[in-house]
């Protein structure tokens, strides 16, 4: 290959890199939405692509949105475990917006509400300190735990949202938990068929924040 041909090839390669670099930069700078929850958001009992978080990511992509969705949810996660994992997750993904969906497993274990409240408030403040905004997802636990626990448990999410001035998804699986055919055999987790309904519950609160 002569010198002229080599220079032309190098010039073409340089121009291609320069042309592509804005696209690469735009992708790197795309805003990040992190869903930080437990099995309700971790596609429990189904393939990941069937879960509501992936369906939400598909919805955003189909609308032409540049938001990237990260699922930081872990089945069985408690507020204590979520609090321990949170700093590393914030550092790794640098989210701009976080849907915080934790507390259900604490409730099923009968954790004192003051501990759960403190854990949620600490996570909310850590997320905000990182520069991200927070949407809080409310949870209800089965009525067999008794109204003296289940009622203040559910009310706590609204109280935190009001105290911290947060957008609130009142009950993540509203309209689903009330229909046995939309729940898995454990009576706790929605089926794959119900995942799009979770997106419908999330979307009215999420859309104004995007």
PDB file of C-alpha atoms in Angstrom, residues 4-151:
ATOM      1  CA  UNK A   4      -1.187   8.235  -0.347  1.00  0.00           C
ATOM      2  CA  UNK A   5      -3.579   5.298   0.057  1.00  0.00           C
ATOM      3  CA  UNK A   6      -2.553   4.876   3.694  1.00  0.00           C
ATOM      4  CA  UNK A   7      -3.217   8.543   4.418  1.00  0.00           C
ATOM      5  CA  UNK A   8      -6.641   8.386   2.742  1.00  0.00           C
ATOM      6  CA  UNK A   9      -7.626   5.345   4.826  1.00  0.00           C
ATOM      7  CA  UNK A  10      -6.487   7.040   8.026  1.00  0.00           C
ATOM      8  CA  UNK A  11      -8.380  10.210   7.114  1.00  0.00           C
ATOM      9  CA  UNK A  12     -11.567   8.281   6.406  1.00  0.00           C
ATOM     10  CA  UNK A  13     -11.225   6.434   9.722  1.00  0.00           C
ATOM     11  CA  UNK A  14     -10.690   9.716  11.596  1.00  0.00           C
ATOM     12  CA  UNK A  15     -13.718  11.317   9.952  1.00  0.00           C
ATOM     13  CA  UNK A  16     -15.841   8.271  10.841  1.00  0.00           C
ATOM     14  CA  UNK A  17     -14.796   8.512  14.503  1.00  0.00           C
ATOM     15  CA  UNK A  18     -15.525  12.215  14.600  1.00  0.00           C
ATOM     16  CA  UNK A  19     -18.923  11.663  13.039  1.00  0.00           C
ATOM     17  CA  UNK A  20     -19.818   8.918  15.506  1.00  0.00           C
ATOM     18  CA  UNK A  21     -18.494  10.551  18.659  1.00  0.00           C
ATOM     19  CA  UNK A  22     -21.566  12.778  19.262  1.00  0.00           C
ATOM     20  CA  UNK A  23     -23.773   9.680  19.109  1.00  0.00           C
ATOM     21  CA  UNK A  24     -21.565   7.843  21.542  1.00  0.00           C
ATOM     22  CA  UNK A  25     -21.547  10.842  23.843  1.00  0.00           C
ATOM     23  CA  UNK A  26     -25.319  11.155  23.688  1.00  0.00           C
ATOM     24  CA  UNK A  27     -25.698   7.510  24.653  1.00  0.00           C
ATOM     25  CA  UNK A  28     -23.263   7.926  27.530  1.00  0.00           C
ATOM     26  CA  UNK A  29     -25.213  10.956  28.729  1.00  0.00           C
ATOM     27  CA  UNK A  30     -28.632   9.314  28.471  1.00  0.00           C
ATOM     28  CA  UNK A  31     -30.618   9.658  31.705  1.00  0.00           C
ATOM     29  CA  UNK A  32     -30.912   6.548  33.868  1.00  0.00           C
ATOM     30  CA  UNK A  33     -34.018   5.282  35.631  1.00  0.00           C
ATOM     31  CA  UNK A  34     -33.257   2.702  38.311  1.00  0.00           C
ATOM     32  CA  UNK A  35     -35.966   0.491  39.780  1.00  0.00           C
ATOM     33  CA  UNK A  36     -34.809  -0.495  43.238  1.00  0.00           C
ATOM     34  CA  UNK A  37     -37.037  -3.098  44.762  1.00  0.00           C
ATOM     35  CA  UNK A  38     -37.696  -6.689  45.739  1.00  0.00           C
ATOM     36  CA  UNK A  39     -39.309  -9.701  44.044  1.00  0.00           C
ATOM     37  CA  UNK A  40     -42.307  -7.658  42.885  1.00  0.00           C
ATOM     38  CA  UNK A  41     -39.912  -5.831  40.556  1.00  0.00           C
ATOM     39  CA  UNK A  42     -37.389  -8.647  39.978  1.00  0.00           C
ATOM     40  CA  UNK A  43     -39.574 -10.743  37.645  1.00  0.00           C
ATOM     41  CA  UNK A  44     -40.045 -13.432  40.294  1.00  0.00           C
ATOM     42  CA  UNK A  45     -41.351 -16.695  38.854  1.00  0.00           C
ATOM     43  CA  UNK A  46     -40.926 -15.667  35.228  1.00  0.00           C
ATOM     44  CA  UNK A  47     -38.312 -14.752  32.628  1.00  0.00           C
ATOM     45  CA  UNK A  48     -36.712 -11.334  33.098  1.00  0.00           C
ATOM     46  CA  UNK A  49     -38.141 -10.069  29.817  1.00  0.00           C
ATOM     47  CA  UNK A  50     -41.669 -10.748  31.096  1.00  0.00           C
ATOM     48  CA  UNK A  51     -41.287  -8.588  34.196  1.00  0.00           C
ATOM     49  CA  UNK A  52     -42.827  -5.145  34.455  1.00  0.00           C
ATOM     50  CA  UNK A  53     -39.462  -3.361  34.581  1.00  0.00           C
ATOM     51  CA  UNK A  54     -38.471  -4.750  31.185  1.00  0.00           C
ATOM     52  CA  UNK A  55     -41.936  -3.992  29.827  1.00  0.00           C
ATOM     53  CA  UNK A  56     -41.470  -0.416  31.031  1.00  0.00           C
ATOM     54  CA  UNK A  57     -38.092  -0.231  29.307  1.00  0.00           C
ATOM     55  CA  UNK A  58     -39.733  -1.491  26.111  1.00  0.00           C
ATOM     56  CA  UNK A  59     -42.462   1.142  26.408  1.00  0.00           C
ATOM     57  CA  UNK A  60     -39.922   3.924  26.803  1.00  0.00           C
ATOM     58  CA  UNK A  61     -37.850   2.680  23.865  1.00  0.00           C
ATOM     59  CA  UNK A  62     -40.935   2.380  21.650  1.00  0.00           C
ATOM     60  CA  UNK A  63     -41.872   5.981  22.452  1.00  0.00           C
ATOM     61  CA  UNK A  64     -38.446   7.185  21.330  1.00  0.00           C
ATOM     62  CA  UNK A  65     -37.327   8.076  24.851  1.00  0.00           C
ATOM     63  CA  UNK A  66     -33.606   8.031  25.545  1.00  0.00           C
ATOM     64  CA  UNK A  67     -34.066   6.941  29.176  1.00  0.00           C
ATOM     65  CA  UNK A  68     -32.102   3.830  30.091  1.00  0.00           C
ATOM     66  CA  UNK A  69     -33.733   1.505  32.617  1.00  0.00           C
ATOM     67  CA  UNK A  70     -31.682  -0.371  35.205  1.00  0.00           C
ATOM     68  CA  UNK A  71     -33.296  -3.020  37.370  1.00  0.00           C
ATOM     69  CA  UNK A  72     -31.607  -3.032  40.768  1.00  0.00           C
ATOM     70  CA  UNK A  73     -34.244  -5.280  42.329  1.00  0.00           C
ATOM     71  CA  UNK A  74     -33.454  -8.490  44.207  1.00  0.00           C
ATOM     72  CA  UNK A  75     -35.958 -11.153  45.221  1.00  0.00           C
ATOM     73  CA  UNK A  76     -36.260 -11.408  48.988  1.00  0.00           C
ATOM     74  CA  UNK A  77     -34.722  -7.978  49.537  1.00  0.00           C
ATOM     75  CA  UNK A  78     -35.553  -6.136  52.754  1.00  0.00           C
ATOM     76  CA  UNK A  79     -35.154  -2.459  53.521  1.00  0.00           C
ATOM     77  CA  UNK A  80     -32.062  -3.308  55.569  1.00  0.00           C
ATOM     78  CA  UNK A  81     -30.489  -5.186  52.673  1.00  0.00           C
ATOM     79  CA  UNK A  82     -31.479  -2.472  50.239  1.00  0.00           C
ATOM     80  CA  UNK A  83     -29.914   0.169  52.435  1.00  0.00           C
ATOM     81  CA  UNK A  84     -26.660  -1.803  52.570  1.00  0.00           C
ATOM     82  CA  UNK A  85     -26.524  -2.226  48.771  1.00  0.00           C
ATOM     83  CA  UNK A  86     -27.583   1.277  47.874  1.00  0.00           C
ATOM     84  CA  UNK A  87     -24.268   3.192  47.916  1.00  0.00           C
ATOM     85  CA  UNK A  88     -22.644   0.750  45.483  1.00  0.00           C
ATOM     86  CA  UNK A  89     -25.686   0.823  43.198  1.00  0.00           C
ATOM     87  CA  UNK A  90     -25.754   4.610  43.110  1.00  0.00           C
ATOM     88  CA  UNK A  91     -22.036   4.727  42.369  1.00  0.00           C
ATOM     89  CA  UNK A  92     -22.237   2.089  39.646  1.00  0.00           C
ATOM     90  CA  UNK A  93     -25.253   3.366  37.726  1.00  0.00           C
ATOM     91  CA  UNK A  94     -25.459   7.068  38.637  1.00  0.00           C
ATOM     92  CA  UNK A  95     -29.251   7.161  38.206  1.00  0.00           C
ATOM     93  CA  UNK A  96     -31.164  10.347  37.566  1.00  0.00           C
ATOM     94  CA  UNK A  97     -34.434   8.911  38.869  1.00  0.00           C
ATOM     95  CA  UNK A  98     -35.113   5.999  41.232  1.00  0.00           C
ATOM     96  CA  UNK A  99     -38.340   4.111  41.818  1.00  0.00           C
ATOM     97  CA  UNK A 100     -37.961   2.868  45.396  1.00  0.00           C
ATOM     98  CA  UNK A 101     -40.061  -0.253  45.949  1.00  0.00           C
ATOM     99  CA  UNK A 102     -39.089  -1.891  49.220  1.00  0.00           C
ATOM    100  CA  UNK A 103     -40.723  -2.891  52.467  1.00  0.00           C
ATOM    101  CA  UNK A 104     -42.938  -5.806  51.497  1.00  0.00           C
ATOM    102  CA  UNK A 105     -40.577  -8.413  52.904  1.00  0.00           C
ATOM    103  CA  UNK A 106     -40.121  -6.358  56.054  1.00  0.00           C
ATOM    104  CA  UNK A 107     -43.883  -6.381  56.470  1.00  0.00           C
ATOM    105  CA  UNK A 108     -44.166 -10.123  55.903  1.00  0.00           C
ATOM    106  CA  UNK A 109     -41.595 -10.578  58.681  1.00  0.00           C
ATOM    107  CA  UNK A 110     -43.411  -8.218  61.013  1.00  0.00           C
ATOM    108  CA  UNK A 111     -40.542  -5.736  61.218  1.00  0.00           C
ATOM    109  CA  UNK A 112     -41.350  -2.823  63.543  1.00  0.00           C
ATOM    110  CA  UNK A 113     -42.593   0.038  61.425  1.00  0.00           C
ATOM    111  CA  UNK A 114     -40.250   2.594  62.956  1.00  0.00           C
ATOM    112  CA  UNK A 115     -37.267   0.580  61.682  1.00  0.00           C
ATOM    113  CA  UNK A 116     -38.752   0.279  58.195  1.00  0.00           C
ATOM    114  CA  UNK A 117     -39.590   3.979  58.149  1.00  0.00           C
ATOM    115  CA  UNK A 118     -36.043   4.917  59.172  1.00  0.00           C
ATOM    116  CA  UNK A 119     -34.548   2.646  56.498  1.00  0.00           C
ATOM    117  CA  UNK A 120     -36.765   4.093  53.772  1.00  0.00           C
ATOM    118  CA  UNK A 121     -36.053   7.664  54.835  1.00  0.00           C
ATOM    119  CA  UNK A 122     -32.320   7.004  54.897  1.00  0.00           C
ATOM    120  CA  UNK A 123     -32.441   5.529  51.397  1.00  0.00           C
ATOM    121  CA  UNK A 124     -34.500   8.437  50.097  1.00  0.00           C
ATOM    122  CA  UNK A 125     -32.001  10.922  51.483  1.00  0.00           C
ATOM    123  CA  UNK A 126     -29.009   8.994  50.130  1.00  0.00           C
ATOM    124  CA  UNK A 127     -30.581   8.854  46.682  1.00  0.00           C
ATOM    125  CA  UNK A 128     -31.249  12.583  46.761  1.00  0.00           C
ATOM    126  CA  UNK A 129     -27.736  13.294  47.990  1.00  0.00           C
ATOM    127  CA  UNK A 130     -26.431  11.488  44.899  1.00  0.00           C
ATOM    128  CA  UNK A 131     -28.337  13.957  42.723  1.00  0.00           C
ATOM    129  CA  UNK A 132     -31.207  11.640  41.759  1.00  0.00           C
ATOM    130  CA  UNK A 133     -34.927  12.115  42.251  1.00  0.00           C
ATOM    131  CA  UNK A 134     -37.148   9.532  43.966  1.00  0.00           C
ATOM    132  CA  UNK A 135     -40.549   8.016  43.297  1.00  0.00           C
ATOM    133  CA  UNK A 136     -41.870   5.950  46.196  1.00  0.00           C
ATOM    134  CA  UNK A 137     -43.903   2.819  45.498  1.00  0.00           C
ATOM    135  CA  UNK A 138     -46.422   1.878  48.166  1.00  0.00           C
ATOM    136  CA  UNK A 139     -47.009  -1.694  49.292  1.00  0.00           C
ATOM    137  CA  UNK A 140     -49.799  -3.508  51.072  1.00  0.00           C
ATOM    138  CA  UNK A 141     -49.401  -6.784  52.928  1.00  0.00           C
ATOM    139  CA  UNK A 142     -52.016  -9.551  53.298  1.00  0.00           C
ATOM    140  CA  UNK A 143     -54.878  -8.824  55.703  1.00  0.00           C
ATOM    141  CA  UNK A 144     -54.156 -11.910  57.810  1.00  0.00           C
ATOM    142  CA  UNK A 145     -51.428  -9.866  59.543  1.00  0.00           C
ATOM    143  CA  UNK A 146     -54.208  -7.923  61.229  1.00  0.00           C
ATOM    144  CA  UNK A 147     -55.367  -4.316  60.805  1.00  0.00           C
ATOM    145  CA  UNK A 148     -53.276  -3.075  63.742  1.00  0.00           C
ATOM    146  CA  UNK A 149     -50.197  -3.720  61.575  1.00  0.00           C
ATOM    147  CA  UNK A 150     -51.423  -3.698  57.961  1.00  0.00           C
ATOM    148  CA  UNK A 151     -53.262  -0.366  58.111  1.00  0.00           C
TER     149      UNK A 151
END
